[in-house]
PDB file of C-alpha atoms in Angstrom:
ATOM      1  CA  VAL A 297      16.697  33.408  34.922  1.00  0.00           C
ATOM      2  CA  ILE A 298      13.369  30.603  35.849  1.00  0.00           C
ATOM      3  CA  HIS A 299      13.371  30.750  39.919  1.00  0.00           C
ATOM      4  CA  SER A 300      11.147  29.499  42.805  1.00  0.00           C
ATOM      5  CA  SER A 301      11.198  31.845  46.016  1.00  0.00           C
ATOM      6  CA  THR A 302      11.011  28.059  47.810  1.00  0.00           C
ATOM      7  CA  GLY A 303      11.856  24.513  47.963  1.00  0.00           C
ATOM      8  CA  GLY A 304      11.087  21.190  47.042  1.00  0.00           C
ATOM      9  CA  ILE A 305      11.057  18.502  44.839  1.00  0.00           C
ATOM     10  CA  PHE A 306      10.809  19.701  40.876  1.00  0.00           C
ATOM     11  CA  ASP A 307       8.171  18.752  38.492  1.00  0.00           C
ATOM     12  CA  ASP A 308       8.074  21.216  36.377  1.00  0.00           C
ATOM     13  CA  VAL A 309       7.341  24.509  34.681  1.00  0.00           C
ATOM     14  CA  TRP A 310       3.916  26.116  34.013  1.00  0.00           C
ATOM     15  CA  PHE A 311       3.972  28.492  31.305  1.00  0.00           C
ATOM     16  CA  SER A 312       0.445  30.229  30.482  1.00  0.00           C
ATOM     17  CA  SER A 313      -1.482  30.754  27.439  1.00  0.00           C
ATOM     18  CA  ASN A 314      -0.321  34.530  28.147  1.00  0.00           C
ATOM     19  CA  ILE A 315       3.145  34.001  27.924  1.00  0.00           C
ATOM     20  CA  LYS A 316       3.872  30.863  25.700  1.00  0.00           C
ATOM     21  CA  ASP A 317       3.914  32.981  22.258  1.00  0.00           C
ATOM     22  CA  ASN A 318       7.108  35.562  24.390  1.00  0.00           C
ATOM     23  CA  ILE A 319       9.417  32.611  24.457  1.00  0.00           C
ATOM     24  CA  ILE A 320      12.379  31.956  22.384  1.00  0.00           C
ATOM     25  CA  TYR A 321      13.959  29.915  23.704  1.00  0.00           C
ATOM     26  CA  HIS A 322      13.918  27.906  27.047  1.00  0.00           C
ATOM     27  CA  LYS A 323      15.945  25.459  29.394  1.00  0.00           C
ATOM     28  CA  PHE A 324      15.625  24.041  32.498  1.00  0.00           C
ATOM     29  CA  THR A 325      18.984  22.852  34.108  1.00  0.00           C
ATOM     30  CA  LEU A 326      17.126  20.801  36.833  1.00  0.00           C
ATOM     31  CA  ASN A 327      15.336  17.395  35.754  1.00  0.00           C
ATOM     32  CA  PRO A 328      12.204  16.144  37.202  1.00  0.00           C
ATOM     33  CA  GLY A 329      12.870  14.451  40.788  1.00  0.00           C
ATOM     34  CA  GLU A 330      15.786  16.983  41.351  1.00  0.00           C
ATOM     35  CA  VAL A 331      16.281  19.062  44.658  1.00  0.00           C
ATOM     36  CA  VAL A 332      14.548  22.822  44.169  1.00  0.00           C
ATOM     37  CA  GLU A 333      16.678  25.145  45.990  1.00  0.00           C
ATOM     38  CA  THR A 334      15.682  28.914  47.846  1.00  0.00           C
ATOM     39  CA  PHE A 335      16.569  31.171  44.160  1.00  0.00           C
ATOM     40  CA  GLN A 336      19.377  32.973  46.624  1.00  0.00           C
ATOM     41  CA  GLY A 337      21.741  33.435  43.369  1.00  0.00           C
ATOM     42  CA  SER A 338      21.556  32.793  39.412  1.00  0.00           C
ATOM     43  CA  ASN A 339      23.016  29.328  41.253  1.00  0.00           C
ATOM     44  CA  ASN A 340      19.610  28.424  41.919  1.00  0.00           C
ATOM     45  CA  ARG A 341      18.254  28.491  39.163  1.00  0.00           C
ATOM     46  CA  VAL A 342      16.012  26.073  38.130  1.00  0.00           C
ATOM     47  CA  GLY A 343      16.131  27.233  34.373  1.00  0.00           C
ATOM     48  CA  LEU A 344      16.593  29.750  31.870  1.00  0.00           C
ATOM     49  CA  CYS A 345      13.518  31.404  29.286  1.00  0.00           C
ATOM     50  CA  LEU A 346      14.035  34.088  26.809  1.00  0.00           C
ATOM     51  CA  LEU A 347      11.484  36.483  25.444  1.00  0.00           C
ATOM     52  CA  LYS A 348      10.623  39.230  22.661  1.00  0.00           C
ATOM     53  CA  PHE A 349       7.612  41.466  23.088  1.00  0.00           C
ATOM     54  CA  GLU A 350       5.677  43.318  21.148  1.00  0.00           C
ATOM     55  CA  SER A 351       5.421  46.348  22.538  1.00  0.00           C
ATOM     56  CA  ARG A 352       7.369  48.577  25.652  1.00  0.00           C
ATOM     57  CA  LYS A 353       4.266  48.015  27.922  1.00  0.00           C
ATOM     58  CA  GLU A 354       4.002  44.452  26.749  1.00  0.00           C
ATOM     59  CA  MET A 355       7.369  43.633  28.419  1.00  0.00           C
ATOM     60  CA  THR A 356       6.782  45.481  31.911  1.00  0.00           C
ATOM     61  CA  GLU A 357       4.103  43.904  32.379  1.00  0.00           C
ATOM     62  CA  LYS A 358       4.560  40.578  31.943  1.00  0.00           C
ATOM     63  CA  ILE A 359       7.895  41.385  33.481  1.00  0.00           C
ATOM     64  CA  SER A 360       6.715  42.598  36.978  1.00  0.00           C
ATOM     65  CA  ASN A 361       4.574  40.037  37.141  1.00  0.00           C
ATOM     66  CA  PHE A 362       6.591  36.801  36.177  1.00  0.00           C
ATOM     67  CA  ASN A 363       4.923  34.163  38.760  1.00  0.00           C
ATOM     68  CA  LYS A 364       1.364  35.093  37.494  1.00  0.00           C
ATOM     69  CA  TYR A 365       2.566  33.659  33.814  1.00  0.00           C
ATOM     70  CA  VAL A 366       5.700  31.059  35.245  1.00  0.00           C
ATOM     71  CA  LYS A 367       5.186  28.981  37.762  1.00  0.00           C
ATOM     72  CA  ILE A 368       7.623  25.906  39.567  1.00  0.00           C
ATOM     73  CA  THR A 369       5.710  22.553  39.884  1.00  0.00           C
ATOM     74  CA  PHE A 370       7.003  20.354  42.933  1.00  0.00           C
ATOM     75  CA  LYS A 371       6.305  16.629  43.366  1.00  0.00           C
ATOM     76  CA  GLU A 372       3.593  16.630  45.865  1.00  0.00           C
ATOM     77  CA  ASN A 373       5.610  13.452  47.675  1.00  0.00           C
ATOM     78  CA  VAL A 374       8.358  13.862  48.801  1.00  0.00           C
TER      79      VAL A 374
END
């Protein structure tokens, strides 16, 4: 589940080049300009992302540091 720890006006989702090859599917549930709510449950998600990894070690590292590889970007002018 792609989500945000802060609210704002959704712009996009940024994926690091270090995780792009792991993504086998992604879908955003919000469009640019819609309100992002602080994550409290799956109803506050920004989108979904399915990932595939070469090893358990890679999976553990990337999932543990997911916020480093995937970031929600917000519109600057609300």
